[in-house]
Structures are given as C-alpha cells and as structure tokens.
C-alpha cells in the first residue's frame, strides 16, 4: 500500500536545514490536504516558506508536501518567543485561516525542543 | 522553483499520528536520496515503518518521501529508552547502514521533546 502523490518541494533559501547545536525548537506541522484549490495553496505555501525565513530566530525549514495528500513541514526556531511572533504575523495568520477553512482535511501541529542531533556530514551544502 | 517529485507515502497502521498529550519524544529524520536503488529503498522504508510500529513505546509515524529527492519521516515515542531500543534493533541497524552507504546523499536526525500540540480535530480517523 504505497500510493504515489506528486510532491512539490520548495528549494528556496529557506530549505537549508543546517541548524546550530541544540537546544533549539522545532515546529512539526503535518497535514492532509483537502485536494481543493491546489494551485493557490502551493503559491501560499511557497510564500510562507519565504516569509518564515525572514523572521527573527528562524533557523531553517524542511518541507515535503503533496498536491492531494499528506504533507510535512518542520521549521526550526531559536526560542518560543520567535515562534509566537511568527504565529502573530498577519500574512501567516491569514494563510492559516485559509488552510483551516479550505486546504486542510486535518492537521497536527507539534512544538518540540530539539536536544540531540546527528548528521551524515558536518555541513550540508544547499545550492 | 517548485520541482515536482513522486512522493510515495505508506499508509499502513503506522501512519496514525494520533499521539497522546505531551510530553513525548519526536525523532525527525530528513534526508536527501542519492537516487540509487530506489525500489529496494522503498521496500525497506516501508518495512521500517511497519517494524517501528511494533516497538515498545511507539506512538506514531508520519512519512513523506520522494523517489529521487528529499524525504521527511517523523516518529513519535514515549521516552528515550524506547528510541534507543529501536535504534539497537538489528534489522533497523542494517537498514541504516545501507542508507548511509547507498541510499542517502545526506541526512539529518533530530531528537526532540514535544511539549505543545494542536490539532484541527480532537481525533483523526485514519482508514
């Protein structure tokens, strides 16, 4: 049972996941898309990745999402205050409202403190 | 810049992300595939999701992966001891060794304690 979805993954500057030594915070957002309004959703999701990268305390983002299925976005932050500020951002609030109303069949948001990391190499070159 | 990848997402029993109230732990595994040996990789990745779900302290898993690009798998666990036991599992060790040697161009592993959760609905019905 491994259905295939089309995954659209943004690879802007925000896709670097070269986070510092822990501790830092991770916001794990997982969602199942409704399948509605896919093009506009993709546009807004790309914009949110771009906008997140401009926020104070932003440390990186990793995102895999499907046009009509599950998606996972993990963003990394210095502290809770940075996350709260990002969630107060007006454009982000508006995107979340549209997500709740239209784009997501359901979603989970989990905030976690990263205390241990391991990488296959000390530094990932993102191009 | 939003390249499309084929996302293969397993939807076995392990895909439920109906985690309990925090605190619990999250293992965030993000990877970039080498593009080598894709079929065998998919088979082993499906098996690891199945096997993880049988471990003590397993709370759920969410996974989005591409055949030739980035992938994110987040697994949820009761405590560190459960994670350590899962990483000592012989079949899992062997899969990780093959991943390092062949399947992954690079990867990050981050272990985090979830302290706050929010869902769009109290309980997700997975079918």
PDB file of C-alpha atoms in Angstrom:
ATOM      1  CA  UNK A   1       0.000   0.000   0.000  1.00  0.00           C
ATOM      2  CA  UNK A   2       2.251   2.807  -1.148  1.00  0.00           C
ATOM      3  CA  UNK A   3       0.143   5.230  -3.158  1.00  0.00           C
ATOM      4  CA  UNK A   4       2.087   7.801  -5.127  1.00  0.00           C
ATOM      5  CA  UNK A   5       1.452  11.502  -4.835  1.00  0.00           C
ATOM      6  CA  UNK A   6       3.062  14.372  -6.605  1.00  0.00           C
ATOM      7  CA  UNK A   7       5.326  16.077  -4.123  1.00  0.00           C
ATOM      8  CA  UNK A   8       6.080  19.710  -4.628  1.00  0.00           C
ATOM      9  CA  UNK A   9       9.066  20.778  -2.609  1.00  0.00           C
ATOM     10  CA  UNK A  10      10.317  24.312  -2.495  1.00  0.00           C
ATOM     11  CA  UNK A  11      14.051  24.686  -2.591  1.00  0.00           C
ATOM     12  CA  UNK A  12      14.463  28.351  -1.826  1.00  0.00           C
ATOM     13  CA  UNK A  13      16.922  29.714   0.697  1.00  0.00           C
ATOM     14  CA  UNK A  14      14.582  28.566   3.448  1.00  0.00           C
ATOM     15  CA  UNK A  15      15.180  24.902   2.664  1.00  0.00           C
ATOM     16  CA  UNK A  16      18.531  24.783   4.375  1.00  0.00           C
ATOM     17  CA  UNK A  17      18.355  22.618   7.437  1.00  0.00           C
ATOM     18  CA  UNK A  18      21.822  23.405   8.645  1.00  0.00           C
ATOM     19  CA  UNK A  19      20.657  24.099  12.190  1.00  0.00           C
ATOM     20  CA  UNK A  20      23.013  25.039  15.051  1.00  0.00           C
ATOM     21  CA  UNK A  21      23.876  22.868  18.025  1.00  0.00           C
ATOM     22  CA  UNK A  22      20.872  22.115  20.227  1.00  0.00           C
ATOM     23  CA  UNK A  23      18.888  23.185  22.114  1.00  0.00           C
ATOM     24  CA  UNK A  24      16.528  24.874  19.686  1.00  0.00           C
ATOM     25  CA  UNK A  25      12.867  24.432  18.839  1.00  0.00           C
ATOM     26  CA  UNK A  26      11.093  22.542  16.064  1.00  0.00           C
ATOM     27  CA  UNK A  27       7.548  23.168  14.869  1.00  0.00           C
ATOM     28  CA  UNK A  28       6.311  19.977  13.235  1.00  0.00           C
ATOM     29  CA  UNK A  29       3.303  20.614  11.033  1.00  0.00           C
ATOM     30  CA  UNK A  30       1.679  17.626   9.361  1.00  0.00           C
ATOM     31  CA  UNK A  31      -1.421  17.886   7.260  1.00  0.00           C
ATOM     32  CA  UNK A  32      -3.735  16.109   4.939  1.00  0.00           C
ATOM     33  CA  UNK A  33      -4.856  18.274   2.102  1.00  0.00           C
ATOM     34  CA  UNK A  34      -8.474  18.538   1.057  1.00  0.00           C
ATOM     35  CA  UNK A  35      -7.496  18.487  -2.598  1.00  0.00           C
ATOM     36  CA  UNK A  36      -9.225  21.855  -3.072  1.00  0.00           C
ATOM     37  CA  UNK A  37      -7.597  24.900  -4.567  1.00  0.00           C
ATOM     38  CA  UNK A  38      -4.242  23.198  -5.040  1.00  0.00           C
ATOM     39  CA  UNK A  39      -2.569  25.879  -7.131  1.00  0.00           C
ATOM     40  CA  UNK A  40      -3.342  28.736  -4.773  1.00  0.00           C
ATOM     41  CA  UNK A  41      -2.328  26.552  -1.825  1.00  0.00           C
ATOM     42  CA  UNK A  42       1.052  25.863  -3.437  1.00  0.00           C
ATOM     43  CA  UNK A  43       1.607  29.533  -4.074  1.00  0.00           C
ATOM     44  CA  UNK A  44       0.782  30.498  -0.495  1.00  0.00           C
ATOM     45  CA  UNK A  45       2.822  27.624   0.964  1.00  0.00           C
ATOM     46  CA  UNK A  46       5.862  28.744  -1.029  1.00  0.00           C
ATOM     47  CA  UNK A  47       5.295  32.295   0.185  1.00  0.00           C
ATOM     48  CA  UNK A  48       5.079  31.129   3.820  1.00  0.00           C
ATOM     49  CA  UNK A  49       8.426  29.335   3.496  1.00  0.00           C
ATOM     50  CA  UNK A  50       9.929  32.510   2.078  1.00  0.00           C
ATOM     51  CA  UNK A  51       8.346  34.667   4.788  1.00  0.00           C
ATOM     52  CA  UNK A  52       9.346  32.350   7.652  1.00  0.00           C
ATOM     53  CA  UNK A  53      12.974  32.658   6.562  1.00  0.00           C
ATOM     54  CA  UNK A  54      12.793  36.418   7.131  1.00  0.00           C
ATOM     55  CA  UNK A  55      11.668  36.147  10.758  1.00  0.00           C
ATOM     56  CA  UNK A  56      13.842  36.747  13.773  1.00  0.00           C
ATOM     57  CA  UNK A  57      15.085  33.497  15.286  1.00  0.00           C
ATOM     58  CA  UNK A  58      14.406  31.396  12.191  1.00  0.00           C
ATOM     59  CA  UNK A  59      16.920  28.547  11.875  1.00  0.00           C
ATOM     60  CA  UNK A  60      15.687  26.544   8.897  1.00  0.00           C
ATOM     61  CA  UNK A  61      12.789  24.726   7.302  1.00  0.00           C
ATOM     62  CA  UNK A  62      12.197  21.388   5.636  1.00  0.00           C
ATOM     63  CA  UNK A  63       9.023  20.690   3.744  1.00  0.00           C
ATOM     64  CA  UNK A  64       7.574  17.862   1.702  1.00  0.00           C
ATOM     65  CA  UNK A  65       4.048  18.243   0.506  1.00  0.00           C
ATOM     66  CA  UNK A  66       1.731  16.563  -1.907  1.00  0.00           C
ATOM     67  CA  UNK A  67      -0.880  18.109  -4.134  1.00  0.00           C
ATOM     68  CA  UNK A  68      -3.584  15.825  -2.877  1.00  0.00           C
ATOM     69  CA  UNK A  69      -2.377  14.028   0.202  1.00  0.00           C
ATOM     70  CA  UNK A  70      -0.253  14.350   3.321  1.00  0.00           C
ATOM     71  CA  UNK A  71       2.437  16.940   3.844  1.00  0.00           C
ATOM     72  CA  UNK A  72       5.088  17.534   6.486  1.00  0.00           C
ATOM     73  CA  UNK A  73       6.795  20.833   7.210  1.00  0.00           C
ATOM     74  CA  UNK A  74       9.318  21.167  10.013  1.00  0.00           C
ATOM     75  CA  UNK A  75      10.584  24.635  10.859  1.00  0.00           C
ATOM     76  CA  UNK A  76      13.348  25.369  13.366  1.00  0.00           C
ATOM     77  CA  UNK A  77      13.472  28.325  15.735  1.00  0.00           C
ATOM     78  CA  UNK A  78      15.691  29.844  18.402  1.00  0.00           C
ATOM     79  CA  UNK A  79      13.025  30.071  21.118  1.00  0.00           C
ATOM     80  CA  UNK A  80       9.292  30.193  21.892  1.00  0.00           C
ATOM     81  CA  UNK A  81       9.134  33.955  21.552  1.00  0.00           C
ATOM     82  CA  UNK A  82      10.256  33.718  17.918  1.00  0.00           C
ATOM     83  CA  UNK A  83       7.617  31.091  17.215  1.00  0.00           C
ATOM     84  CA  UNK A  84       4.928  33.185  18.859  1.00  0.00           C
ATOM     85  CA  UNK A  85       5.948  36.243  16.843  1.00  0.00           C
ATOM     86  CA  UNK A  86       5.792  34.211  13.635  1.00  0.00           C
ATOM     87  CA  UNK A  87       2.334  32.967  14.543  1.00  0.00           C
ATOM     88  CA  UNK A  88       1.229  36.562  15.143  1.00  0.00           C
ATOM     89  CA  UNK A  89       2.456  37.636  11.684  1.00  0.00           C
ATOM     90  CA  UNK A  90      -0.609  38.924   9.823  1.00  0.00           C
ATOM     91  CA  UNK A  91       0.146  37.235   6.500  1.00  0.00           C
ATOM     92  CA  UNK A  92       0.828  33.939   8.256  1.00  0.00           C
ATOM     93  CA  UNK A  93      -2.423  34.231  10.247  1.00  0.00           C
ATOM     94  CA  UNK A  94      -4.372  34.816   7.076  1.00  0.00           C
ATOM     95  CA  UNK A  95      -2.735  31.805   5.385  1.00  0.00           C
ATOM     96  CA  UNK A  96      -3.564  29.622   8.388  1.00  0.00           C
ATOM     97  CA  UNK A  97      -7.175  30.762   8.360  1.00  0.00           C
ATOM     98  CA  UNK A  98      -7.458  29.811   4.686  1.00  0.00           C
ATOM     99  CA  UNK A  99      -5.784  26.496   5.442  1.00  0.00           C
ATOM    100  CA  UNK A 100      -8.294  25.681   8.171  1.00  0.00           C
ATOM    101  CA  UNK A 101     -11.251  26.757   6.064  1.00  0.00           C
ATOM    102  CA  UNK A 102     -10.309  25.186   2.774  1.00  0.00           C
ATOM    103  CA  UNK A 103      -6.975  23.488   2.231  1.00  0.00           C
ATOM    104  CA  UNK A 104      -6.629  21.000   5.053  1.00  0.00           C
ATOM    105  CA  UNK A 105      -8.785  17.997   5.706  1.00  0.00           C
ATOM    106  CA  UNK A 106      -6.964  17.817   9.032  1.00  0.00           C
ATOM    107  CA  UNK A 107      -3.644  18.805  10.516  1.00  0.00           C
ATOM    108  CA  UNK A 108      -1.420  18.412  13.561  1.00  0.00           C
ATOM    109  CA  UNK A 109       0.929  21.000  14.976  1.00  0.00           C
ATOM    110  CA  UNK A 110       3.581  19.898  17.455  1.00  0.00           C
ATOM    111  CA  UNK A 111       6.140  22.146  19.119  1.00  0.00           C
ATOM    112  CA  UNK A 112       9.233  20.394  20.419  1.00  0.00           C
ATOM    113  CA  UNK A 113      12.635  21.160  21.867  1.00  0.00           C
ATOM    114  CA  UNK A 114      15.457  19.516  19.939  1.00  0.00           C
ATOM    115  CA  UNK A 115      18.088  18.223  22.345  1.00  0.00           C
ATOM    116  CA  UNK A 116      20.097  15.838  20.170  1.00  0.00           C
ATOM    117  CA  UNK A 117      21.148  15.965  16.536  1.00  0.00           C
ATOM    118  CA  UNK A 118      23.145  13.795  14.194  1.00  0.00           C
ATOM    119  CA  UNK A 119      24.011  14.424  10.557  1.00  0.00           C
ATOM    120  CA  UNK A 120      25.643  12.388   7.851  1.00  0.00           C
ATOM    121  CA  UNK A 121      28.073  15.236   7.321  1.00  0.00           C
ATOM    122  CA  UNK A 122      29.008  18.298   9.359  1.00  0.00           C
ATOM    123  CA  UNK A 123      27.573  20.777   6.910  1.00  0.00           C
ATOM    124  CA  UNK A 124      25.029  20.373   4.143  1.00  0.00           C
ATOM    125  CA  UNK A 125      25.735  22.333   1.002  1.00  0.00           C
ATOM    126  CA  UNK A 126      22.410  23.559  -0.289  1.00  0.00           C
ATOM    127  CA  UNK A 127      22.518  25.018  -3.760  1.00  0.00           C
TER     128      UNK A 127
ATOM    129  CA  UNK B   1      11.274  26.967  -8.090  1.00  0.00           C
ATOM    130  CA  UNK B   2       8.986  24.152  -7.023  1.00  0.00           C
ATOM    131  CA  UNK B   3      10.248  20.963  -8.653  1.00  0.00           C
ATOM    132  CA  UNK B   4       7.892  18.034  -8.519  1.00  0.00           C
ATOM    133  CA  UNK B   5       8.905  14.688  -7.138  1.00  0.00           C
ATOM    134  CA  UNK B   6       6.973  11.500  -6.863  1.00  0.00           C
ATOM    135  CA  UNK B   7       6.055  11.030  -3.235  1.00  0.00           C
ATOM    136  CA  UNK B   8       5.487   7.548  -2.010  1.00  0.00           C
ATOM    137  CA  UNK B   9       3.697   7.570   1.291  1.00  0.00           C
ATOM    138  CA  UNK B  10       2.919   4.441   3.193  1.00  0.00           C
ATOM    139  CA  UNK B  11      -0.449   4.359   4.841  1.00  0.00           C
ATOM    140  CA  UNK B  12      -0.168   1.281   6.987  1.00  0.00           C
ATOM    141  CA  UNK B  13      -1.228   1.167  10.627  1.00  0.00           C
ATOM    142  CA  UNK B  14       1.939   3.027  11.481  1.00  0.00           C
ATOM    143  CA  UNK B  15       0.751   6.167   9.728  1.00  0.00           C
ATOM    144  CA  UNK B  16      -1.583   7.213  12.514  1.00  0.00           C
ATOM    145  CA  UNK B  17      -0.352  10.367  14.151  1.00  0.00           C
ATOM    146  CA  UNK B  18      -2.911  10.379  16.890  1.00  0.00           C
ATOM    147  CA  UNK B  19      -0.334  10.958  19.598  1.00  0.00           C
ATOM    148  CA  UNK B  20      -1.205  11.335  23.299  1.00  0.00           C
ATOM    149  CA  UNK B  21      -0.931  14.524  25.313  1.00  0.00           C
ATOM    150  CA  UNK B  22       2.639  15.782  25.639  1.00  0.00           C
ATOM    151  CA  UNK B  23       5.302  15.324  26.770  1.00  0.00           C
ATOM    152  CA  UNK B  24       6.581  12.667  24.389  1.00  0.00           C
ATOM    153  CA  UNK B  25       9.513  12.464  22.009  1.00  0.00           C
ATOM    154  CA  UNK B  26       9.821  13.038  18.268  1.00  0.00           C
ATOM    155  CA  UNK B  27      12.579  11.710  16.037  1.00  0.00           C
ATOM    156  CA  UNK B  28      12.759  13.956  12.990  1.00  0.00           C
ATOM    157  CA  UNK B  29      14.632  12.294  10.144  1.00  0.00           C
ATOM    158  CA  UNK B  30      15.170  14.300   6.978  1.00  0.00           C
ATOM    159  CA  UNK B  31      17.131  13.009   4.052  1.00  0.00           C
ATOM    160  CA  UNK B  32      18.140  13.599   0.505  1.00  0.00           C
ATOM    161  CA  UNK B  33      18.178  10.445  -1.531  1.00  0.00           C
ATOM    162  CA  UNK B  34      21.042   9.523  -3.790  1.00  0.00           C
ATOM    163  CA  UNK B  35      18.640   8.277  -6.436  1.00  0.00           C
ATOM    164  CA  UNK B  36      20.290   4.852  -6.305  1.00  0.00           C
ATOM    165  CA  UNK B  37      18.445   1.625  -5.751  1.00  0.00           C
ATOM    166  CA  UNK B  38      15.069   3.299  -5.393  1.00  0.00           C
ATOM    167  CA  UNK B  39      12.902   0.203  -5.432  1.00  0.00           C
ATOM    168  CA  UNK B  40      14.809  -1.623  -2.733  1.00  0.00           C
ATOM    169  CA  UNK B  41      14.921   1.561  -0.681  1.00  0.00           C
ATOM    170  CA  UNK B  42      11.137   1.886  -0.875  1.00  0.00           C
ATOM    171  CA  UNK B  43      10.675  -1.703   0.190  1.00  0.00           C
ATOM    172  CA  UNK B  44      12.980  -1.336   3.185  1.00  0.00           C
ATOM    173  CA  UNK B  45      11.489   2.032   4.168  1.00  0.00           C
ATOM    174  CA  UNK B  46       8.000   0.504   4.182  1.00  0.00           C
ATOM    175  CA  UNK B  47       9.316  -2.368   6.279  1.00  0.00           C
ATOM    176  CA  UNK B  48      10.919   0.038   8.780  1.00  0.00           C
ATOM    177  CA  UNK B  49       7.600   1.860   9.220  1.00  0.00           C
ATOM    178  CA  UNK B  50       5.907  -1.484   9.843  1.00  0.00           C
ATOM    179  CA  UNK B  51       8.638  -2.600  12.231  1.00  0.00           C
ATOM    180  CA  UNK B  52       8.726   0.689  14.171  1.00  0.00           C
ATOM    181  CA  UNK B  53       5.018   0.300  14.872  1.00  0.00           C
ATOM    182  CA  UNK B  54       5.726  -2.984  16.667  1.00  0.00           C
ATOM    183  CA  UNK B  55       8.229  -1.479  19.128  1.00  0.00           C
ATOM    184  CA  UNK B  56       7.546  -0.725  22.762  1.00  0.00           C
ATOM    185  CA  UNK B  57       6.758   2.938  23.323  1.00  0.00           C
ATOM    186  CA  UNK B  58       5.933   3.676  19.678  1.00  0.00           C
ATOM    187  CA  UNK B  59       3.309   6.419  19.426  1.00  0.00           C
ATOM    188  CA  UNK B  60       3.008   7.047  15.689  1.00  0.00           C
ATOM    189  CA  UNK B  61       4.827   7.897  12.493  1.00  0.00           C
ATOM    190  CA  UNK B  62       4.392  10.327   9.628  1.00  0.00           C
ATOM    191  CA  UNK B  63       6.432   9.997   6.476  1.00  0.00           C
ATOM    192  CA  UNK B  64       6.688  11.737   3.136  1.00  0.00           C
ATOM    193  CA  UNK B  65       9.420  10.647   0.818  1.00  0.00           C
ATOM    194  CA  UNK B  66      10.367  11.105  -2.763  1.00  0.00           C
ATOM    195  CA  UNK B  67      11.939   8.636  -5.129  1.00  0.00           C
ATOM    196  CA  UNK B  68      14.713  10.987  -6.040  1.00  0.00           C
ATOM    197  CA  UNK B  69      14.765  13.905  -3.644  1.00  0.00           C
ATOM    198  CA  UNK B  70      14.145  14.929  -0.048  1.00  0.00           C
ATOM    199  CA  UNK B  71      12.150  12.959   2.455  1.00  0.00           C
ATOM    200  CA  UNK B  72      10.874  13.615   5.963  1.00  0.00           C
ATOM    201  CA  UNK B  73       9.906  10.966   8.491  1.00  0.00           C
ATOM    202  CA  UNK B  74       8.793  11.906  11.980  1.00  0.00           C
ATOM    203  CA  UNK B  75       8.292   9.119  14.503  1.00  0.00           C
ATOM    204  CA  UNK B  76       6.885   9.601  17.991  1.00  0.00           C
ATOM    205  CA  UNK B  77       7.994   7.763  21.117  1.00  0.00           C
ATOM    206  CA  UNK B  78       7.226   7.537  24.814  1.00  0.00           C
ATOM    207  CA  UNK B  79      10.778   8.098  26.058  1.00  0.00           C
ATOM    208  CA  UNK B  80      14.492   7.949  25.212  1.00  0.00           C
ATOM    209  CA  UNK B  81      14.805   4.326  26.249  1.00  0.00           C
ATOM    210  CA  UNK B  82      12.274   3.307  23.601  1.00  0.00           C
ATOM    211  CA  UNK B  83      14.147   5.257  20.944  1.00  0.00           C
ATOM    212  CA  UNK B  84      17.436   3.689  21.982  1.00  0.00           C
ATOM    213  CA  UNK B  85      15.929   0.208  21.859  1.00  0.00           C
ATOM    214  CA  UNK B  86      14.568   0.895  18.377  1.00  0.00           C
ATOM    215  CA  UNK B  87      17.986   2.077  17.229  1.00  0.00           C
ATOM    216  CA  UNK B  88      19.527  -1.113  18.609  1.00  0.00           C
ATOM    217  CA  UNK B  89      17.083  -3.286  16.635  1.00  0.00           C
ATOM    218  CA  UNK B  90      19.208  -5.429  14.299  1.00  0.00           C
ATOM    219  CA  UNK B  91      17.007  -5.048  11.234  1.00  0.00           C
ATOM    220  CA  UNK B  92      16.843  -1.285  11.751  1.00  0.00           C
ATOM    221  CA  UNK B  93      20.633  -1.085  12.159  1.00  0.00           C
ATOM    222  CA  UNK B  94      21.132  -2.969   8.942  1.00  0.00           C
ATOM    223  CA  UNK B  95      18.715  -0.677   7.088  1.00  0.00           C
ATOM    224  CA  UNK B  96      20.522   2.394   8.438  1.00  0.00           C
ATOM    225  CA  UNK B  97      23.874   1.020   7.349  1.00  0.00           C
ATOM    226  CA  UNK B  98      22.548   0.510   3.819  1.00  0.00           C
ATOM    227  CA  UNK B  99      21.059   4.006   3.928  1.00  0.00           C
ATOM    228  CA  UNK B 100      24.396   5.564   4.851  1.00  0.00           C
ATOM    229  CA  UNK B 101      26.300   3.521   2.276  1.00  0.00           C
ATOM    230  CA  UNK B 102      23.950   3.835  -0.646  1.00  0.00           C
ATOM    231  CA  UNK B 103      20.569   5.496  -0.367  1.00  0.00           C
ATOM    232  CA  UNK B 104      21.211   8.877   1.211  1.00  0.00           C
ATOM    233  CA  UNK B 105      23.196  11.705  -0.242  1.00  0.00           C
ATOM    234  CA  UNK B 106      22.902  13.263   3.214  1.00  0.00           C
ATOM    235  CA  UNK B 107      20.562  13.183   6.174  1.00  0.00           C
ATOM    236  CA  UNK B 108      19.775  14.866   9.479  1.00  0.00           C
ATOM    237  CA  UNK B 109      18.427  13.200  12.580  1.00  0.00           C
ATOM    238  CA  UNK B 110      16.982  15.363  15.342  1.00  0.00           C
ATOM    239  CA  UNK B 111      15.532  14.121  18.611  1.00  0.00           C
ATOM    240  CA  UNK B 112      13.132  16.476  20.322  1.00  0.00           C
ATOM    241  CA  UNK B 113      10.720  16.590  23.229  1.00  0.00           C
ATOM    242  CA  UNK B 114       7.220  17.636  22.192  1.00  0.00           C
ATOM    243  CA  UNK B 115       5.708  19.943  24.795  1.00  0.00           C
ATOM    244  CA  UNK B 116       2.786  21.501  22.953  1.00  0.00           C
ATOM    245  CA  UNK B 117       0.344  20.116  20.398  1.00  0.00           C
ATOM    246  CA  UNK B 118      -2.609  21.419  18.474  1.00  0.00           C
ATOM    247  CA  UNK B 119      -4.845  19.569  16.047  1.00  0.00           C
ATOM    248  CA  UNK B 120      -7.603  20.579  13.700  1.00  0.00           C
ATOM    249  CA  UNK B 121      -9.818  17.998  15.339  1.00  0.00           C
ATOM    250  CA  UNK B 122      -9.601  16.041  18.580  1.00  0.00           C
ATOM    251  CA  UNK B 123      -9.099  12.691  16.896  1.00  0.00           C
ATOM    252  CA  UNK B 124      -8.042  11.839  13.382  1.00  0.00           C
ATOM    253  CA  UNK B 125      -9.853   8.921  11.846  1.00  0.00           C
ATOM    254  CA  UNK B 126      -7.328   7.008   9.805  1.00  0.00           C
ATOM    255  CA  UNK B 127      -8.824   4.480   7.484  1.00  0.00           C
TER     256      UNK B 127
END
